[in-house]
Amino acid sequence: MNMFAEQCYGLLKQVPKGRVTTYKAIAEALGTKAYRAVGSAMHANPHPVEVPCHRVVKSDGTLGGYVFGIAEKAALLESEGVVVQAGKVVDFESVLFTFEKVSR
DNA sequence: CGGTTGACCAAGT
DNA sequence: GACTTGGCCAACC
């Protein structure tokens, strides 16, 4: 099993509906800077419905990419309450969900 | 084991 | 504001 992907899935599952997160946030939460590895893992791991990879966007608020196409990703986000326009999330920071580090 | 690529990020031009 | 460069990590050849 790919631990890396599993880690990403675990964090991703924490993201509530109507919220989005970024590859960077996931990587940081994992304690690494593998922003690319996160995205790569997602792309290479078409995991079952348990992992809403469509809730993951880039740090700029753009959708980034999706196996089914950005349009499908945008449609899914809209369906969950996230407003997507011109291929990017509207009010990105307001819908952005950040993971808390265990420390503190 | 080295080189390339990728659903990335930040800074520079 | 769009394009280029450097950097980061994991996976594939």
GROMACS .gro file of C-alpha atoms in nm, chain A:
model
  104
    1MET     CA    1   0.000   0.000   0.000
    2ASN     CA    2   0.117   0.346  -0.074
    3MET     CA    3   0.159   0.515   0.256
    4PHE     CA    4   0.201   0.849   0.093
    5ALA     CA    5  -0.133   0.825  -0.080
    6GLU     CA    6  -0.291   0.680   0.233
    7GLN     CA    7  -0.176   0.979   0.433
    8CYS     CA    8  -0.322   1.215   0.179
    9TYR     CA    9  -0.649   1.025   0.185
   10GLY     CA   10  -0.668   1.045   0.561
   11LEU     CA   11  -0.631   1.420   0.558
   12LEU     CA   12  -0.859   1.459   0.261
   13LYS     CA   13  -1.133   1.269   0.440
   14GLN     CA   14  -1.114   1.533   0.711
   15VAL     CA   15  -1.223   1.798   0.466
   16PRO     CA   16  -1.594   1.871   0.518
   17LYS     CA   17  -1.831   1.916   0.232
   18GLY     CA   18  -1.838   2.261   0.079
   19ARG     CA   19  -1.471   2.308   0.165
   20VAL     CA   20  -1.151   2.270  -0.029
   21THR     CA   21  -0.787   2.218   0.058
   22THR     CA   22  -0.459   2.257  -0.124
   23TYR     CA   23  -0.181   2.018  -0.216
   24LYS     CA   24   0.052   2.234  -0.012
   25ALA     CA   25  -0.164   2.204   0.299
   26ILE     CA   26  -0.166   1.828   0.268
   27ALA     CA   27   0.207   1.807   0.217
   28GLU     CA   28   0.268   2.037   0.512
   29ALA     CA   29   0.032   1.835   0.729
   30LEU     CA   30   0.229   1.526   0.636
   31GLY     CA   31   0.542   1.704   0.747
   32THR     CA   32   0.695   1.727   0.402
   33LYS     CA   33   0.719   1.960   0.106
   34ALA     CA   34   0.622   1.708  -0.154
   35TYR     CA   35   0.350   1.918  -0.306
   36ARG     CA   36   0.413   1.742  -0.631
   37ALA     CA   37   0.425   1.400  -0.478
   38VAL     CA   38   0.082   1.464  -0.327
   39GLY     CA   39  -0.069   1.558  -0.659
   40SER     CA   40   0.117   1.279  -0.826
   41ALA     CA   41  -0.010   1.027  -0.575
   42MET     CA   42  -0.364   1.147  -0.633
   43HIS     CA   43  -0.333   1.124  -1.005
   44ALA     CA   44  -0.176   0.782  -0.988
   45ASN     CA   45  -0.426   0.659  -0.733
   46PRO     CA   46  -0.783   0.667  -0.856
   47HIS     CA   47  -0.903   0.571  -0.510
   48PRO     CA   48  -1.266   0.489  -0.445
   49VAL     CA   49  -1.529   0.744  -0.342
   50GLU     CA   50  -1.377   0.756   0.002
   51VAL     CA   51  -1.133   1.011  -0.121
   52PRO     CA   52  -1.282   1.330  -0.265
   53CYS     CA   53  -0.975   1.433  -0.462
   54HIS     CA   54  -1.193   1.693  -0.631
   55ARG     CA   55  -1.178   1.892  -0.309
   56VAL     CA   56  -0.809   1.948  -0.357
   57VAL     CA   57  -0.701   2.261  -0.542
   58LYS     CA   58  -0.384   2.455  -0.595
   59SER     CA   59  -0.262   2.725  -0.357
   60ASP     CA   60  -0.377   2.992  -0.599
   61GLY     CA   61  -0.732   2.863  -0.580
   62THR     CA   62  -0.721   2.712  -0.926
   63LEU     CA   63  -0.851   2.360  -0.958
   64GLY     CA   64  -0.526   2.230  -1.093
   65GLY     CA   65  -0.617   1.907  -1.262
   66TYR     CA   66  -0.847   1.612  -1.251
   67VAL     CA   67  -0.862   1.270  -1.408
   68PHE     CA   68  -1.211   1.336  -1.540
   69GLY     CA   69  -1.126   1.691  -1.639
   70ILE     CA   70  -1.131   2.024  -1.463
   71ALA     CA   71  -1.488   2.085  -1.574
   72GLU     CA   72  -1.604   1.776  -1.388
   73LYS     CA   73  -1.409   1.879  -1.082
   74ALA     CA   74  -1.564   2.226  -1.090
   75ALA     CA   75  -1.909   2.077  -1.129
   76LEU     CA   76  -1.855   1.851  -0.828
   77LEU     CA   77  -1.735   2.140  -0.614
   78GLU     CA   78  -2.030   2.353  -0.719
   79SER     CA   79  -2.255   2.064  -0.633
   80GLU     CA   80  -2.110   2.063  -0.284
   81GLY     CA   81  -2.157   2.433  -0.233
   82VAL     CA   82  -1.821   2.562  -0.348
   83VAL     CA   83  -1.849   2.837  -0.604
   84VAL     CA   84  -1.614   2.781  -0.892
   85GLN     CA   85  -1.569   3.032  -1.167
   86ALA     CA   86  -1.333   3.047  -1.462
   87GLY     CA   87  -1.164   2.730  -1.338
   88LYS     CA   88  -1.089   2.868  -0.994
   89VAL     CA   89  -1.254   2.877  -0.655
   90VAL     CA   90  -1.440   3.192  -0.562
   91ASP     CA   91  -1.380   3.320  -0.211
   92PHE     CA   92  -1.105   3.061  -0.199
   93GLU     CA   93  -0.969   3.151   0.143
   94SER     CA   94  -1.316   3.137   0.293
   95VAL     CA   95  -1.380   2.783   0.177
   96LEU     CA   96  -1.023   2.672   0.228
   97PHE     CA   97  -0.986   2.407   0.494
   98THR     CA   98  -0.648   2.389   0.665
   99PHE     CA   99  -0.525   2.095   0.871
  100GLU     CA  100  -0.409   2.145   1.224
  101LYS     CA  101  -0.084   2.001   1.331
  102VAL     CA  102  -0.102   1.754   1.613
  103SER     CA  103   0.138   1.961   1.819
  104ARG     CA  104   0.026   2.241   2.042
   0.00000   0.00000   0.00000
